[in-house]
């Protein structure tokens, strides 16, 4: 007789589903999506404002605190929303041990992407403040 | 005995073999726009994520200095770069429009068959309109500013 048989049926199925924390996951995806609505509008207008401009003008734009803050919020929310969405896709199409491996890779890539974006914003702020002072 | 039953072999939480219930398969349905739009929301989300990755790399190049920004601009202003940017914008706009539809569905609205068909067509038109205006404006504005910058550069060189 295996040890696993001593567990109650509930204990056995808990965490065995594709998405153990389904409700929180679903909700976090919607919340990040709603916040990304206005931020996407801002991003589209910013792209139009900056298209074709030289580096100096773009750095001056990125050096403004409000732009830097919105850019940071955008990057944080997109990487979060993207991670959640890709996890759902993985849950649907990838099976067995590969599923955990792919999800781990998604989390790691999202984290590194967000950190890279954050580091770039800080660097641009520093460059800009050097020119002002 | 149906040969498709071979596809319905599953495993339960104890590791035992079980026969999964057979669900209606895609190939028993006539093609509807809504099923294409449904999977398109997923595909556009994945494409949009990929494009966003490139956008963050562009930001990194901008922060790294004029040299790396020049290289990034060379890429983004090339024909392939423009095509990728346009594709990314279309995918993102569609994903946003599809996302709005999903939020409406989450609130249990617009579930009637006629509404779903109508909204599906509308979402395509809206996506096409916004994408066309956005990419068009980006091309015109970007091109005009780049030309102007080149003229001023030429003048100062003289």
Tab-separated table of C-alpha atoms in Angstrom:
chain	number	residue	atom	x	y	z
A	1	UNK	CA	0.000	0.000	0.000
A	2	UNK	CA	1.317	3.389	-0.985
A	3	UNK	CA	1.563	6.329	1.420
A	4	UNK	CA	-0.376	8.474	-1.034
A	5	UNK	CA	-3.504	6.368	-0.368
A	6	UNK	CA	-3.642	7.672	3.209
A	7	UNK	CA	-4.445	11.131	1.994
A	8	UNK	CA	-8.043	12.294	1.692
A	9	UNK	CA	-9.422	12.683	-1.841
A	10	UNK	CA	-9.391	16.474	-1.388
A	11	UNK	CA	-5.742	16.497	-0.363
A	12	UNK	CA	-4.909	14.394	-3.391
A	13	UNK	CA	-6.462	16.737	-5.946
A	14	UNK	CA	-5.370	19.979	-4.290
A	15	UNK	CA	-2.719	21.626	-6.404
A	16	UNK	CA	-2.983	18.959	-9.103
A	17	UNK	CA	-4.985	21.122	-11.478
A	18	UNK	CA	-3.501	23.084	-14.309
A	19	UNK	CA	-3.801	26.371	-12.446
A	20	UNK	CA	-3.928	25.774	-8.676
A	21	UNK	CA	-4.518	29.454	-7.868
A	22	UNK	CA	-6.956	30.007	-10.709
A	23	UNK	CA	-9.145	32.753	-9.252
A	24	UNK	CA	-6.287	34.990	-8.115
A	25	UNK	CA	-4.493	34.400	-11.400
A	26	UNK	CA	-7.583	35.274	-13.438
A	27	UNK	CA	-8.248	38.381	-11.374
A	28	UNK	CA	-4.648	39.605	-11.554
A	29	UNK	CA	-4.780	39.250	-15.344
A	30	UNK	CA	-7.928	41.407	-15.565
A	31	UNK	CA	-6.688	44.033	-13.093
A	32	UNK	CA	-3.408	44.484	-14.991
A	33	UNK	CA	-5.365	44.593	-18.267
A	34	UNK	CA	-7.665	47.377	-17.052
A	35	UNK	CA	-4.745	49.489	-15.838
A	36	UNK	CA	-2.955	48.954	-19.143
A	37	UNK	CA	-5.853	50.562	-21.060
A	38	UNK	CA	-5.037	54.222	-20.283
A	39	UNK	CA	-1.295	53.496	-20.164
A	40	UNK	CA	-1.454	52.094	-23.714
A	41	UNK	CA	-3.129	55.290	-24.898
A	42	UNK	CA	-0.334	57.315	-23.313
A	43	UNK	CA	2.251	54.994	-24.900
A	44	UNK	CA	0.684	55.434	-28.349
A	45	UNK	CA	0.683	59.249	-28.035
A	46	UNK	CA	4.279	59.171	-26.777
A	47	UNK	CA	5.334	57.082	-29.788
A	48	UNK	CA	3.754	59.656	-32.093
A	49	UNK	CA	5.447	62.502	-30.217
A	50	UNK	CA	8.876	60.886	-30.394
A	51	UNK	CA	8.831	59.238	-33.834
A	52	UNK	CA	11.828	60.336	-35.889
A	53	UNK	CA	13.239	62.646	-33.212
A	54	UNK	CA	16.955	62.562	-32.378
A	55	UNK	CA	18.355	60.826	-29.315
A	56	UNK	CA	18.737	64.045	-27.330
A	57	UNK	CA	15.026	64.842	-27.603
A	58	UNK	CA	14.025	61.319	-26.583
A	59	UNK	CA	16.413	61.336	-23.603
A	60	UNK	CA	15.000	64.734	-22.536
A	61	UNK	CA	11.508	63.218	-22.712
A	62	UNK	CA	12.522	60.130	-20.701
A	63	UNK	CA	14.247	62.338	-18.115
A	64	UNK	CA	10.995	63.977	-17.033
A	65	UNK	CA	9.803	62.365	-13.771
A	66	UNK	CA	6.201	61.880	-14.945
A	67	UNK	CA	7.273	60.201	-18.189
A	68	UNK	CA	9.785	58.022	-16.324
A	69	UNK	CA	7.108	57.024	-13.787
A	70	UNK	CA	4.523	56.158	-16.449
A	71	UNK	CA	7.153	54.259	-18.429
A	72	UNK	CA	8.079	52.270	-15.312
A	73	UNK	CA	4.397	51.539	-14.597
A	74	UNK	CA	3.891	50.467	-18.203
A	75	UNK	CA	6.855	48.105	-18.160
A	76	UNK	CA	5.886	46.649	-14.776
A	77	UNK	CA	2.273	46.057	-15.785
A	78	UNK	CA	3.028	44.698	-19.257
A	79	UNK	CA	5.585	42.210	-17.946
A	80	UNK	CA	3.126	41.100	-15.261
A	81	UNK	CA	0.189	40.796	-17.687
A	82	UNK	CA	2.408	39.049	-20.213
A	83	UNK	CA	3.663	36.565	-17.621
A	84	UNK	CA	0.115	35.742	-16.488
A	85	UNK	CA	-1.148	35.331	-20.054
A	86	UNK	CA	1.753	33.171	-21.196
A	87	UNK	CA	1.253	30.994	-18.099
A	88	UNK	CA	-2.363	30.361	-19.107
A	89	UNK	CA	-1.287	29.461	-22.641
A	90	UNK	CA	1.366	27.106	-21.211
A	91	UNK	CA	-1.199	25.485	-18.920
A	92	UNK	CA	-3.401	24.760	-21.940
A	93	UNK	CA	-0.815	23.443	-24.387
A	94	UNK	CA	2.174	22.065	-22.468
A	95	UNK	CA	2.013	18.866	-20.444
A	96	UNK	CA	3.986	17.109	-17.720
A	97	UNK	CA	7.379	18.292	-16.466
A	98	UNK	CA	7.789	20.567	-19.486
A	99	UNK	CA	4.918	22.707	-18.191
A	100	UNK	CA	6.791	23.634	-14.993
A	101	UNK	CA	9.974	24.225	-16.962
A	102	UNK	CA	8.273	26.551	-19.457
A	103	UNK	CA	6.490	28.442	-16.668
A	104	UNK	CA	9.728	28.913	-14.785
A	105	UNK	CA	11.365	30.227	-17.969
A	106	UNK	CA	8.446	32.641	-18.506
A	107	UNK	CA	8.736	33.983	-14.957
A	108	UNK	CA	12.467	34.407	-15.236
A	109	UNK	CA	12.274	36.111	-18.638
A	110	UNK	CA	9.515	38.465	-17.421
A	111	UNK	CA	11.526	39.387	-14.331
A	112	UNK	CA	14.712	40.039	-16.314
A	113	UNK	CA	12.792	42.088	-18.910
A	114	UNK	CA	11.179	44.234	-16.202
A	115	UNK	CA	14.528	44.728	-14.451
A	116	UNK	CA	16.229	45.632	-17.741
A	117	UNK	CA	13.527	48.202	-18.464
A	118	UNK	CA	13.830	49.633	-14.933
A	119	UNK	CA	17.606	49.853	-15.162
A	120	UNK	CA	17.311	51.652	-18.509
A	121	UNK	CA	14.888	54.194	-17.041
A	122	UNK	CA	17.247	54.897	-14.131
A	123	UNK	CA	20.194	55.282	-16.490
A	124	UNK	CA	18.239	57.757	-18.642
A	125	UNK	CA	17.247	59.752	-15.540
A	126	UNK	CA	20.886	59.900	-14.423
A	127	UNK	CA	22.060	61.012	-17.874
A	128	UNK	CA	19.415	63.715	-17.951
A	129	UNK	CA	20.147	65.011	-14.427
A	130	UNK	CA	23.846	65.233	-15.319
A	131	UNK	CA	22.969	67.588	-18.179
A	132	UNK	CA	20.773	69.795	-15.993
A	133	UNK	CA	23.266	70.180	-13.144
B	1	UNK	CA	-15.449	2.014	-31.445
B	2	UNK	CA	-14.162	5.344	-32.610
B	3	UNK	CA	-10.495	5.712	-33.585
B	4	UNK	CA	-10.481	9.178	-32.055
B	5	UNK	CA	-10.880	7.583	-28.625
B	6	UNK	CA	-7.131	6.956	-28.655
B	7	UNK	CA	-6.768	10.717	-28.163
B	8	UNK	CA	-8.813	10.650	-24.980
B	9	UNK	CA	-6.497	8.545	-22.853
B	10	UNK	CA	-5.668	10.492	-19.717
B	11	UNK	CA	-4.059	10.081	-16.303
B	12	UNK	CA	-5.736	10.794	-12.955
B	13	UNK	CA	-4.081	12.340	-9.896
B	14	UNK	CA	-3.014	8.885	-8.635
B	15	UNK	CA	-1.242	8.092	-11.895
B	16	UNK	CA	-3.877	5.588	-13.035
B	17	UNK	CA	-5.062	5.481	-16.623
B	18	UNK	CA	-8.527	6.835	-17.373
B	19	UNK	CA	-10.656	7.558	-20.398
B	20	UNK	CA	-11.379	11.221	-20.778
B	21	UNK	CA	-14.826	12.271	-21.917
B	22	UNK	CA	-15.019	13.008	-25.633
B	23	UNK	CA	-15.736	16.636	-26.287
B	24	UNK	CA	-17.090	18.102	-29.522
B	25	UNK	CA	-14.111	18.680	-31.754
B	26	UNK	CA	-13.260	21.693	-33.868
B	27	UNK	CA	-13.652	19.753	-37.117
B	28	UNK	CA	-17.330	18.991	-36.470
B	29	UNK	CA	-18.169	22.702	-36.609
B	30	UNK	CA	-18.702	24.975	-39.584
B	31	UNK	CA	-16.171	27.818	-39.570
B	32	UNK	CA	-17.402	30.882	-37.685
B	33	UNK	CA	-15.676	34.262	-37.393
B	34	UNK	CA	-15.935	34.104	-33.600
B	35	UNK	CA	-13.708	31.031	-33.352
B	36	UNK	CA	-10.986	32.681	-35.434
B	37	UNK	CA	-11.235	35.873	-33.360
B	38	UNK	CA	-11.048	33.834	-30.150
B	39	UNK	CA	-7.745	32.178	-30.980
B	40	UNK	CA	-6.548	35.435	-32.562
B	41	UNK	CA	-6.777	37.105	-29.140
B	42	UNK	CA	-4.345	34.546	-27.756
B	43	UNK	CA	-1.980	34.681	-30.727
B	44	UNK	CA	-2.007	38.486	-30.772
B	45	UNK	CA	-1.223	38.483	-27.040
B	46	UNK	CA	1.832	36.294	-27.567
B	47	UNK	CA	2.989	38.390	-30.560
B	48	UNK	CA	2.427	41.574	-28.588
B	49	UNK	CA	4.573	40.201	-25.756
B	50	UNK	CA	7.350	39.428	-28.232
B	51	UNK	CA	7.168	42.933	-29.682
B	52	UNK	CA	7.232	44.402	-26.199
B	53	UNK	CA	10.432	42.503	-25.512
B	54	UNK	CA	11.970	44.193	-28.565
B	55	UNK	CA	10.638	47.584	-27.391
B	56	UNK	CA	12.369	47.185	-24.018
B	57	UNK	CA	15.584	46.225	-25.849
B	58	UNK	CA	15.196	49.470	-27.825
B	59	UNK	CA	14.874	51.388	-24.539
B	60	UNK	CA	18.002	49.645	-23.298
B	61	UNK	CA	19.852	50.698	-26.462
B	62	UNK	CA	18.638	54.281	-25.983
B	63	UNK	CA	19.942	54.283	-22.394
B	64	UNK	CA	23.263	52.681	-23.324
B	65	UNK	CA	24.382	55.623	-25.454
B	66	UNK	CA	24.379	57.255	-28.900
B	67	UNK	CA	26.289	54.406	-30.567
B	68	UNK	CA	23.935	51.608	-29.562
B	69	UNK	CA	20.939	53.868	-30.187
B	70	UNK	CA	22.220	54.466	-33.718
B	71	UNK	CA	22.393	50.721	-34.287
B	72	UNK	CA	18.878	50.257	-32.865
B	73	UNK	CA	17.526	53.050	-35.073
B	74	UNK	CA	19.225	51.494	-38.108
B	75	UNK	CA	17.299	48.288	-37.376
B	76	UNK	CA	13.966	49.916	-36.490
B	77	UNK	CA	14.025	52.188	-39.571
B	78	UNK	CA	14.839	49.358	-41.972
B	79	UNK	CA	12.073	47.793	-44.045
B	80	UNK	CA	12.023	44.689	-41.838
B	81	UNK	CA	12.029	46.884	-38.735
B	82	UNK	CA	9.054	48.860	-40.007
B	83	UNK	CA	7.189	45.656	-40.847
B	84	UNK	CA	7.839	44.201	-37.386
B	85	UNK	CA	6.755	47.466	-35.729
B	86	UNK	CA	3.563	47.608	-37.791
B	87	UNK	CA	2.810	43.940	-37.029
B	88	UNK	CA	3.415	44.528	-33.332
B	89	UNK	CA	1.063	47.525	-33.340
B	90	UNK	CA	-1.699	45.624	-35.165
B	91	UNK	CA	-1.369	42.657	-32.763
B	92	UNK	CA	-1.413	44.939	-29.716
B	93	UNK	CA	-4.396	46.964	-30.947
B	94	UNK	CA	-6.341	43.776	-31.697
B	95	UNK	CA	-5.432	42.317	-28.294
B	96	UNK	CA	-6.634	45.524	-26.629
B	97	UNK	CA	-9.925	45.508	-28.548
B	98	UNK	CA	-10.362	41.792	-27.804
B	99	UNK	CA	-9.535	42.515	-24.164
B	100	UNK	CA	-12.320	45.096	-23.960
B	101	UNK	CA	-14.726	42.483	-25.354
B	102	UNK	CA	-13.539	39.987	-22.735
B	103	UNK	CA	-14.127	42.499	-19.935
B	104	UNK	CA	-17.659	43.040	-21.245
B	105	UNK	CA	-18.213	39.255	-21.350
B	106	UNK	CA	-16.837	38.981	-17.789
B	107	UNK	CA	-19.663	41.300	-16.758
B	108	UNK	CA	-22.085	38.870	-18.498
B	109	UNK	CA	-23.062	41.132	-21.403
B	110	UNK	CA	-23.144	40.723	-25.190
B	111	UNK	CA	-23.431	36.922	-25.065
B	112	UNK	CA	-26.282	36.631	-27.590
B	113	UNK	CA	-25.296	34.967	-30.851
B	114	UNK	CA	-26.307	38.013	-32.915
B	115	UNK	CA	-24.353	40.324	-30.579
B	116	UNK	CA	-21.250	38.141	-30.714
B	117	UNK	CA	-21.336	38.097	-34.531
B	118	UNK	CA	-21.888	41.833	-34.782
B	119	UNK	CA	-19.251	42.723	-32.168
B	120	UNK	CA	-16.763	40.418	-33.894
B	121	UNK	CA	-17.081	42.278	-37.182
B	122	UNK	CA	-16.968	45.610	-35.350
B	123	UNK	CA	-13.800	44.612	-33.510
B	124	UNK	CA	-12.079	43.880	-36.831
B	125	UNK	CA	-13.113	47.240	-38.287
B	126	UNK	CA	-12.026	49.098	-35.133
B	127	UNK	CA	-8.691	47.246	-35.081
B	128	UNK	CA	-8.087	48.010	-38.755
B	129	UNK	CA	-8.993	51.683	-38.299
B	130	UNK	CA	-6.869	52.338	-35.215
B	131	UNK	CA	-3.898	50.388	-36.614
B	132	UNK	CA	-4.045	52.193	-39.964
B	133	UNK	CA	-4.218	55.643	-38.329
B	134	UNK	CA	-1.462	54.800	-35.840
B	135	UNK	CA	1.016	53.265	-38.316
B	136	UNK	CA	0.212	55.918	-40.924
B	137	UNK	CA	0.771	58.782	-38.476
B	138	UNK	CA	3.965	57.128	-37.212
B	139	UNK	CA	5.324	56.827	-40.760
B	140	UNK	CA	4.385	60.383	-41.786
B	141	UNK	CA	5.549	62.085	-38.558
B	142	UNK	CA	8.717	60.005	-38.257
B	143	UNK	CA	9.621	60.499	-41.914
B	144	UNK	CA	9.000	64.263	-41.847
B	145	UNK	CA	11.073	64.770	-38.674
B	146	UNK	CA	13.917	62.604	-39.965
B	147	UNK	CA	14.012	64.603	-43.248
B	148	UNK	CA	14.006	67.892	-41.350
B	149	UNK	CA	16.849	66.695	-39.100
B	150	UNK	CA	18.866	65.700	-42.173
B	151	UNK	CA	18.335	69.159	-43.756
B	152	UNK	CA	19.500	70.981	-40.597
B	153	UNK	CA	22.495	68.646	-40.360
B	154	UNK	CA	23.413	69.452	-43.965
B	155	UNK	CA	23.070	73.202	-43.344
B	156	UNK	CA	25.328	73.160	-40.272
B	157	UNK	CA	27.856	71.054	-42.200
B	158	UNK	CA	28.068	73.773	-44.850
